[in-house]
PDB file of C-alpha atoms in Angstrom:
ATOM      1  CA  ARG A  17      43.192 129.729  77.519  1.00  0.00           C
ATOM      2  CA  LYS A  18      42.665 129.036  81.456  1.00  0.00           C
ATOM      3  CA  GLU A  19      43.660 132.714  83.390  1.00  0.00           C
ATOM      4  CA  VAL A  20      46.128 131.432  85.443  1.00  0.00           C
ATOM      5  CA  GLU A  21      48.507 128.025  83.601  1.00  0.00           C
ATOM      6  CA  GLN A  22      51.396 126.430  84.826  1.00  0.00           C
ATOM      7  CA  ASP A  23      52.933 123.536  83.675  1.00  0.00           C
ATOM      8  CA  PRO A  24      51.354 120.364  86.244  1.00  0.00           C
ATOM      9  CA  GLY A  25      54.718 118.765  86.308  1.00  0.00           C
ATOM     10  CA  PRO A  26      55.403 116.513  88.431  1.00  0.00           C
ATOM     11  CA  PHE A  27      59.314 117.736  88.197  1.00  0.00           C
ATOM     12  CA  ASN A  28      61.388 114.811  90.264  1.00  0.00           C
ATOM     13  CA  VAL A  29      64.795 116.601  91.213  1.00  0.00           C
ATOM     14  CA  PRO A  30      68.205 115.763  93.263  1.00  0.00           C
ATOM     15  CA  GLU A  31      68.120 117.139  96.364  1.00  0.00           C
ATOM     16  CA  GLY A  32      70.948 120.452  95.795  1.00  0.00           C
ATOM     17  CA  ALA A  33      69.529 121.365  92.257  1.00  0.00           C
ATOM     18  CA  THR A  34      68.279 124.778  90.986  1.00  0.00           C
ATOM     19  CA  VAL A  35      64.400 124.517  89.083  1.00  0.00           C
ATOM     20  CA  ALA A  36      62.759 127.103  88.225  1.00  0.00           C
ATOM     21  CA  PHE A  37      58.203 127.047  87.533  1.00  0.00           C
ATOM     22  CA  ASN A  38      57.045 129.119  84.963  1.00  0.00           C
ATOM     23  CA  CYS A  39      53.447 130.553  84.736  1.00  0.00           C
ATOM     24  CA  THR A  40      51.491 132.872  82.529  1.00  0.00           C
ATOM     25  CA  TYR A  41      48.314 134.614  82.750  1.00  0.00           C
ATOM     26  CA  SER A  42      45.736 136.341  80.616  1.00  0.00           C
ATOM     27  CA  ASN A  43      44.362 139.192  82.063  1.00  0.00           C
ATOM     28  CA  SER A  44      46.865 141.863  81.240  1.00  0.00           C
ATOM     29  CA  ALA A  45      45.016 144.224  83.906  1.00  0.00           C
ATOM     30  CA  SER A  46      46.092 141.953  86.907  1.00  0.00           C
ATOM     31  CA  GLN A  47      48.153 143.605  89.341  1.00  0.00           C
ATOM     32  CA  SER A  48      48.761 141.290  92.294  1.00  0.00           C
ATOM     33  CA  PHE A  49      50.373 137.775  91.783  1.00  0.00           C
ATOM     34  CA  PHE A  50      51.889 135.000  94.337  1.00  0.00           C
ATOM     35  CA  TRP A  51      53.444 131.643  94.740  1.00  0.00           C
ATOM     36  CA  TYR A  52      51.441 129.376  97.113  1.00  0.00           C
ATOM     37  CA  ARG A  53      53.062 126.261  98.566  1.00  0.00           C
ATOM     38  CA  GLN A  54      50.643 123.467  99.217  1.00  0.00           C
ATOM     39  CA  ASP A  55      51.521 120.191 100.938  1.00  0.00           C
ATOM     40  CA  CYS A  56      49.503 116.447 100.070  1.00  0.00           C
ATOM     41  CA  ARG A  57      46.259 117.247 101.828  1.00  0.00           C
ATOM     42  CA  LYS A  58      47.291 120.976 103.796  1.00  0.00           C
ATOM     43  CA  GLU A  59      45.834 123.951 103.096  1.00  0.00           C
ATOM     44  CA  PRO A  60      48.138 126.530 100.595  1.00  0.00           C
ATOM     45  CA  LYS A  61      50.380 129.294 102.215  1.00  0.00           C
ATOM     46  CA  LEU A  62      51.759 131.847 100.788  1.00  0.00           C
ATOM     47  CA  LEU A  63      55.310 131.168  99.713  1.00  0.00           C
ATOM     48  CA  MET A  64      56.249 134.860  98.228  1.00  0.00           C
ATOM     49  CA  SER A  65      54.778 137.973  96.394  1.00  0.00           C
ATOM     50  CA  VAL A  66      55.483 138.728  93.121  1.00  0.00           C
ATOM     51  CA  TYR A  67      57.209 142.288  92.691  1.00  0.00           C
ATOM     52  CA  SER A  68      57.662 143.823  89.194  1.00  0.00           C
ATOM     53  CA  SER A  69      61.300 144.463  90.195  1.00  0.00           C
ATOM     54  CA  GLY A  70      61.378 140.909  91.102  1.00  0.00           C
ATOM     55  CA  ASN A  71      62.211 139.796  94.736  1.00  0.00           C
ATOM     56  CA  GLU A  72      64.145 137.342  96.389  1.00  0.00           C
ATOM     57  CA  ASP A  73      63.394 135.289  99.888  1.00  0.00           C
ATOM     58  CA  GLY A  74      66.325 132.895 100.400  1.00  0.00           C
ATOM     59  CA  ARG A  75      66.850 130.255  98.158  1.00  0.00           C
ATOM     60  CA  PHE A  76      63.313 131.423  96.463  1.00  0.00           C
ATOM     61  CA  THR A  77      63.658 134.005  94.043  1.00  0.00           C
ATOM     62  CA  ALA A  78      60.229 135.543  92.061  1.00  0.00           C
ATOM     63  CA  GLN A  79      59.969 137.228  88.638  1.00  0.00           C
ATOM     64  CA  LEU A  80      56.906 138.927  87.015  1.00  0.00           C
ATOM     65  CA  ASN A  81      57.351 140.037  83.160  1.00  0.00           C
ATOM     66  CA  ARG A  82      54.183 141.847  82.386  1.00  0.00           C
ATOM     67  CA  ALA A  83      54.794 142.774  78.495  1.00  0.00           C
ATOM     68  CA  SER A  84      54.962 138.361  78.174  1.00  0.00           C
ATOM     69  CA  GLN A  85      52.229 138.175  81.344  1.00  0.00           C
ATOM     70  CA  TYR A  86      54.620 135.491  82.309  1.00  0.00           C
ATOM     71  CA  ILE A  87      55.997 134.736  86.303  1.00  0.00           C
ATOM     72  CA  SER A  88      58.403 132.106  87.253  1.00  0.00           C
ATOM     73  CA  LEU A  89      59.287 131.013  90.388  1.00  0.00           C
ATOM     74  CA  LEU A  90      63.136 129.556  91.451  1.00  0.00           C
ATOM     75  CA  ILE A  91      64.424 127.196  94.105  1.00  0.00           C
ATOM     76  CA  ARG A  92      67.799 126.992  94.736  1.00  0.00           C
ATOM     77  CA  ASP A  93      69.897 124.479  96.399  1.00  0.00           C
ATOM     78  CA  SER A  94      66.281 122.129  97.193  1.00  0.00           C
ATOM     79  CA  LYS A  95      65.959 120.714  99.945  1.00  0.00           C
ATOM     80  CA  LEU A  96      63.502 117.490 100.446  1.00  0.00           C
ATOM     81  CA  SER A  97      61.217 119.530 102.623  1.00  0.00           C
ATOM     82  CA  ASP A  98      60.343 121.798  99.315  1.00  0.00           C
ATOM     83  CA  SER A  99      58.813 118.888  97.833  1.00  0.00           C
ATOM     84  CA  ALA A 100      55.145 120.357  97.514  1.00  0.00           C
ATOM     85  CA  THR A 101      52.862 121.523  94.517  1.00  0.00           C
ATOM     86  CA  TYR A 102      53.693 125.422  94.149  1.00  0.00           C
ATOM     87  CA  LEU A 103      50.875 127.209  93.090  1.00  0.00           C
ATOM     88  CA  CYS A 104      50.448 130.429  90.833  1.00  0.00           C
ATOM     89  CA  VAL A 105      48.022 132.837  91.556  1.00  0.00           C
ATOM     90  CA  VAL A 106      46.816 135.831  90.187  1.00  0.00           C
ATOM     91  CA  ASN A 107      44.648 138.883  91.311  1.00  0.00           C
ATOM     92  CA  SER A 108      41.536 139.092  88.543  1.00  0.00           C
ATOM     93  CA  ASN A 109      41.445 142.985  89.098  1.00  0.00           C
ATOM     94  CA  ASN A 110      37.988 143.114  87.201  1.00  0.00           C
ATOM     95  CA  ALA A 111      35.899 146.247  87.881  1.00  0.00           C
ATOM     96  CA  GLY A 112      33.622 145.259  90.656  1.00  0.00           C
ATOM     97  CA  ASN A 113      35.369 141.838  91.406  1.00  0.00           C
ATOM     98  CA  ASN A 114      38.810 142.740  91.742  1.00  0.00           C
ATOM     99  CA  ARG A 115      39.513 141.266  95.087  1.00  0.00           C
ATOM    100  CA  LYS A 116      39.353 137.692  93.339  1.00  0.00           C
ATOM    101  CA  LEU A 117      42.111 135.731  92.957  1.00  0.00           C
ATOM    102  CA  ILE A 118      42.802 133.507  90.340  1.00  0.00           C
ATOM    103  CA  TRP A 119      44.337 130.511  91.184  1.00  0.00           C
ATOM    104  CA  GLY A 120      46.817 128.024  88.755  1.00  0.00           C
ATOM    105  CA  LEU A 121      46.294 123.978  88.926  1.00  0.00           C
ATOM    106  CA  GLY A 122      49.900 123.737  90.544  1.00  0.00           C
ATOM    107  CA  THR A 123      52.879 121.990  89.536  1.00  0.00           C
ATOM    108  CA  SER A 124      54.090 119.015  91.682  1.00  0.00           C
ATOM    109  CA  LEU A 125      57.794 119.045  93.013  1.00  0.00           C
ATOM    110  CA  ALA A 126      59.241 116.037  94.212  1.00  0.00           C
ATOM    111  CA  VAL A 127      62.967 116.891  95.618  1.00  0.00           C
ATOM    112  CA  ASN A 128      64.656 113.080  96.000  1.00  0.00           C
ATOM    113  CA  PRO A 129      67.515 112.462  98.309  1.00  0.00           C
TER     114      PRO A 129
ATOM    115  CA  ASP B  16      47.992 134.107 117.870  1.00  0.00           C
ATOM    116  CA  GLY B  17      45.538 135.819 114.654  1.00  0.00           C
ATOM    117  CA  GLY B  18      44.361 133.319 112.453  1.00  0.00           C
ATOM    118  CA  ILE B  19      42.041 131.323 110.516  1.00  0.00           C
ATOM    119  CA  THR B  20      39.503 128.538 112.038  1.00  0.00           C
ATOM    120  CA  GLN B  21      37.683 125.968 110.420  1.00  0.00           C
ATOM    121  CA  SER B  22      35.726 123.086 112.063  1.00  0.00           C
ATOM    122  CA  PRO B  23      35.426 120.430 112.341  1.00  0.00           C
ATOM    123  CA  LYS B  24      38.347 119.004 110.161  1.00  0.00           C
ATOM    124  CA  TYR B  25      36.772 116.269 108.940  1.00  0.00           C
ATOM    125  CA  LEU B  26      32.746 116.007 108.554  1.00  0.00           C
ATOM    126  CA  PHE B  27      30.510 112.756 107.453  1.00  0.00           C
ATOM    127  CA  ARG B  28      27.130 113.719 105.801  1.00  0.00           C
ATOM    128  CA  LYS B  29      24.731 111.482 105.401  1.00  0.00           C
ATOM    129  CA  GLU B  30      22.930 111.166 101.378  1.00  0.00           C
ATOM    130  CA  GLY B  31      20.285 113.702 102.086  1.00  0.00           C
ATOM    131  CA  GLN B  32      21.679 115.435 105.277  1.00  0.00           C
ATOM    132  CA  ASN B  33      22.583 119.633 105.391  1.00  0.00           C
ATOM    133  CA  VAL B  34      25.579 120.225 107.027  1.00  0.00           C
ATOM    134  CA  THR B  35      27.190 123.472 108.101  1.00  0.00           C
ATOM    135  CA  LEU B  36      31.020 124.174 107.681  1.00  0.00           C
ATOM    136  CA  SER B  37      32.116 126.516 110.441  1.00  0.00           C
ATOM    137  CA  CYS B  38      35.035 129.809 109.348  1.00  0.00           C
ATOM    138  CA  GLU B  39      36.227 131.968 112.184  1.00  0.00           C
ATOM    139  CA  GLN B  40      38.704 134.282 111.257  1.00  0.00           C
ATOM    140  CA  ASN B  41      40.087 136.933 113.899  1.00  0.00           C
ATOM    141  CA  LEU B  42      42.658 138.620 111.708  1.00  0.00           C
ATOM    142  CA  ASN B  43      40.141 141.460 111.238  1.00  0.00           C
ATOM    143  CA  HIS B  44      40.239 140.540 107.415  1.00  0.00           C
ATOM    144  CA  ASP B  45      37.201 142.219 105.109  1.00  0.00           C
ATOM    145  CA  ALA B  46      36.592 139.799 102.948  1.00  0.00           C
ATOM    146  CA  MET B  47      36.130 135.771 103.533  1.00  0.00           C
ATOM    147  CA  TYR B  48      36.097 133.087 100.965  1.00  0.00           C
ATOM    148  CA  TRP B  49      35.109 129.471 100.429  1.00  0.00           C
ATOM    149  CA  TYR B  50      36.884 127.174  98.398  1.00  0.00           C
ATOM    150  CA  ARG B  51      36.079 123.315  97.313  1.00  0.00           C
ATOM    151  CA  GLN B  52      39.255 121.513  95.974  1.00  0.00           C
ATOM    152  CA  ASP B  53      39.143 117.719  94.419  1.00  0.00           C
ATOM    153  CA  PRO B  54      41.657 114.967  94.531  1.00  0.00           C
ATOM    154  CA  GLY B  55      43.722 116.305  92.136  1.00  0.00           C
ATOM    155  CA  GLN B  56      42.276 119.606  91.317  1.00  0.00           C
ATOM    156  CA  GLY B  57      42.413 123.401  91.289  1.00  0.00           C
ATOM    157  CA  LEU B  58      40.993 125.357  93.679  1.00  0.00           C
ATOM    158  CA  ARG B  59      37.325 126.253  92.776  1.00  0.00           C
ATOM    159  CA  LEU B  60      35.744 129.118  94.126  1.00  0.00           C
ATOM    160  CA  ILE B  61      32.451 128.918  95.733  1.00  0.00           C
ATOM    161  CA  TYR B  62      30.946 132.192  97.511  1.00  0.00           C
ATOM    162  CA  TYR B  63      32.840 134.871  98.641  1.00  0.00           C
ATOM    163  CA  SER B  64      31.843 138.046 100.870  1.00  0.00           C
ATOM    164  CA  GLN B  65      33.912 141.228 101.000  1.00  0.00           C
ATOM    165  CA  ILE B  66      31.612 143.063 103.630  1.00  0.00           C
ATOM    166  CA  VAL B  67      29.414 142.085 106.033  1.00  0.00           C
ATOM    167  CA  ASN B  68      25.436 140.902 104.998  1.00  0.00           C
ATOM    168  CA  ASP B  69      26.696 140.711 101.692  1.00  0.00           C
ATOM    169  CA  PHE B  70      28.335 137.740  99.860  1.00  0.00           C
ATOM    170  CA  GLN B  71      28.464 137.051  95.453  1.00  0.00           C
ATOM    171  CA  LYS B  72      28.654 133.611  93.872  1.00  0.00           C
ATOM    172  CA  GLY B  73      31.263 132.124  92.893  1.00  0.00           C
ATOM    173  CA  ASP B  74      32.125 129.250  89.908  1.00  0.00           C
ATOM    174  CA  ILE B  75      30.254 126.693  92.002  1.00  0.00           C
ATOM    175  CA  ALA B  76      27.486 127.805  94.366  1.00  0.00           C
ATOM    176  CA  GLU B  77      24.917 125.071  93.323  1.00  0.00           C
ATOM    177  CA  GLY B  78      24.066 122.919  96.447  1.00  0.00           C
ATOM    178  CA  TYR B  79      25.923 125.478  98.798  1.00  0.00           C
ATOM    179  CA  SER B  80      24.676 128.426 100.899  1.00  0.00           C
ATOM    180  CA  VAL B  81      26.497 131.450 103.594  1.00  0.00           C
ATOM    181  CA  SER B  82      25.434 134.130 105.646  1.00  0.00           C
ATOM    182  CA  ARG B  83      28.072 136.885 106.580  1.00  0.00           C
ATOM    183  CA  GLU B  84      26.093 138.438 110.304  1.00  0.00           C
ATOM    184  CA  LYS B  85      29.485 139.331 111.406  1.00  0.00           C
ATOM    185  CA  LYS B  86      32.740 140.101 110.124  1.00  0.00           C
ATOM    186  CA  GLU B  87      34.524 137.127 111.829  1.00  0.00           C
ATOM    187  CA  SER B  88      32.501 134.310 110.654  1.00  0.00           C
ATOM    188  CA  PHE B  89      31.539 133.079 106.603  1.00  0.00           C
ATOM    189  CA  PRO B  90      29.645 129.640 107.376  1.00  0.00           C
ATOM    190  CA  LEU B  91      29.387 127.360 104.367  1.00  0.00           C
ATOM    191  CA  THR B  92      26.082 125.034 104.674  1.00  0.00           C
ATOM    192  CA  VAL B  93      26.491 121.828 101.677  1.00  0.00           C
ATOM    193  CA  THR B  94      22.939 121.210 101.079  1.00  0.00           C
ATOM    194  CA  SER B  95      20.987 117.770  99.822  1.00  0.00           C
ATOM    195  CA  ALA B  96      20.639 119.705  96.353  1.00  0.00           C
ATOM    196  CA  GLN B  97      24.680 119.259  96.400  1.00  0.00           C
ATOM    197  CA  LYS B  98      24.937 115.700  94.340  1.00  0.00           C
ATOM    198  CA  ASN B  99      28.416 115.332  94.664  1.00  0.00           C
ATOM    199  CA  PRO B 100      29.878 116.547  97.988  1.00  0.00           C
ATOM    200  CA  THR B 101      32.472 114.506  98.759  1.00  0.00           C
ATOM    201  CA  ALA B 102      35.447 117.058  98.286  1.00  0.00           C
ATOM    202  CA  PHE B 103      38.059 119.212 101.168  1.00  0.00           C
ATOM    203  CA  TYR B 104      36.585 122.432 101.918  1.00  0.00           C
ATOM    204  CA  LEU B 105      39.026 125.655 102.437  1.00  0.00           C
ATOM    205  CA  CYS B 106      37.653 129.175 103.898  1.00  0.00           C
ATOM    206  CA  ALA B 107      40.398 132.263 103.672  1.00  0.00           C
ATOM    207  CA  SER B 108      40.224 135.847 104.125  1.00  0.00           C
ATOM    208  CA  THR B 109      42.274 138.813 103.254  1.00  0.00           C
ATOM    209  CA  SER B 110      42.418 142.698 104.472  1.00  0.00           C
ATOM    210  CA  LEU B 111      41.059 144.867 101.442  1.00  0.00           C
ATOM    211  CA  GLY B 112      42.742 147.990 103.094  1.00  0.00           C
ATOM    212  CA  GLN B 113      44.475 150.661 101.211  1.00  0.00           C
ATOM    213  CA  GLY B 114      48.632 148.740 100.902  1.00  0.00           C
ATOM    214  CA  SER B 115      47.135 145.351 100.922  1.00  0.00           C
ATOM    215  CA  ASN B 116      48.932 143.534  98.616  1.00  0.00           C
ATOM    216  CA  TYR B 117      45.576 141.349  98.733  1.00  0.00           C
ATOM    217  CA  GLY B 118      47.113 137.599  99.587  1.00  0.00           C
ATOM    218  CA  TYR B 119      44.674 135.136 101.125  1.00  0.00           C
ATOM    219  CA  THR B 120      45.231 133.436 104.882  1.00  0.00           C
ATOM    220  CA  PHE B 121      43.960 130.299 104.486  1.00  0.00           C
ATOM    221  CA  GLY B 122      42.129 127.477 107.349  1.00  0.00           C
ATOM    222  CA  SER B 123      43.109 124.178 107.996  1.00  0.00           C
ATOM    223  CA  GLY B 124      40.484 122.807 105.916  1.00  0.00           C
ATOM    224  CA  THR B 125      37.693 120.480 106.973  1.00  0.00           C
ATOM    225  CA  ARG B 126      37.614 117.073 104.712  1.00  0.00           C
ATOM    226  CA  LEU B 127      33.516 116.239 103.534  1.00  0.00           C
ATOM    227  CA  THR B 128      32.644 112.636 103.185  1.00  0.00           C
ATOM    228  CA  VAL B 129      29.312 111.212 102.044  1.00  0.00           C
ATOM    229  CA  VAL B 130      28.563 108.196 103.751  1.00  0.00           C
TER     230      VAL B 130
END
């Protein structure tokens, strides 16, 4: 089983749609969780951290379910500019190596006019 | 403005040649990382360093070397031993201080092509 798994997509949605991405992770000791966004041929950029109580930033909502080892990202009222690959990222939290992030392969989103 | 700078943006290497990719940060971050990304693939860790004068191999270190003589700098050398070096190389850094959430900041990357 991969340490971080995501549905690769692609997700094709119309403008204004709501879309949700899911991610599962294998290390129950992980403590830090993130969603990054990567545009084509660019570097990944931090979209948001994911907190235990869930958190929202404008149209974006992130949720964490530790019992199921599951993270989600919800995008409401999709914009054309939301088209990108969304990367689920988890801190490995292994002894002696607890600063390493484990990266999912990403979920591709295309928002269509 | 604080940030992380990679250079060059594009690099062409001849077969059998060593090349060095530069990565500099002025964020006062403790840890620095080198990743490789191939088309349609995820990020793969090459090397990382959490403190000056110390570094560890990542998942695909063969054919690469690094140094960390200064906190701000973490250059990556792609040696002739790396058989398939054409890829997008990304450098990242993060703070390890208390209260840090360990999220990474990335440079804008170097595209290396073997000609």
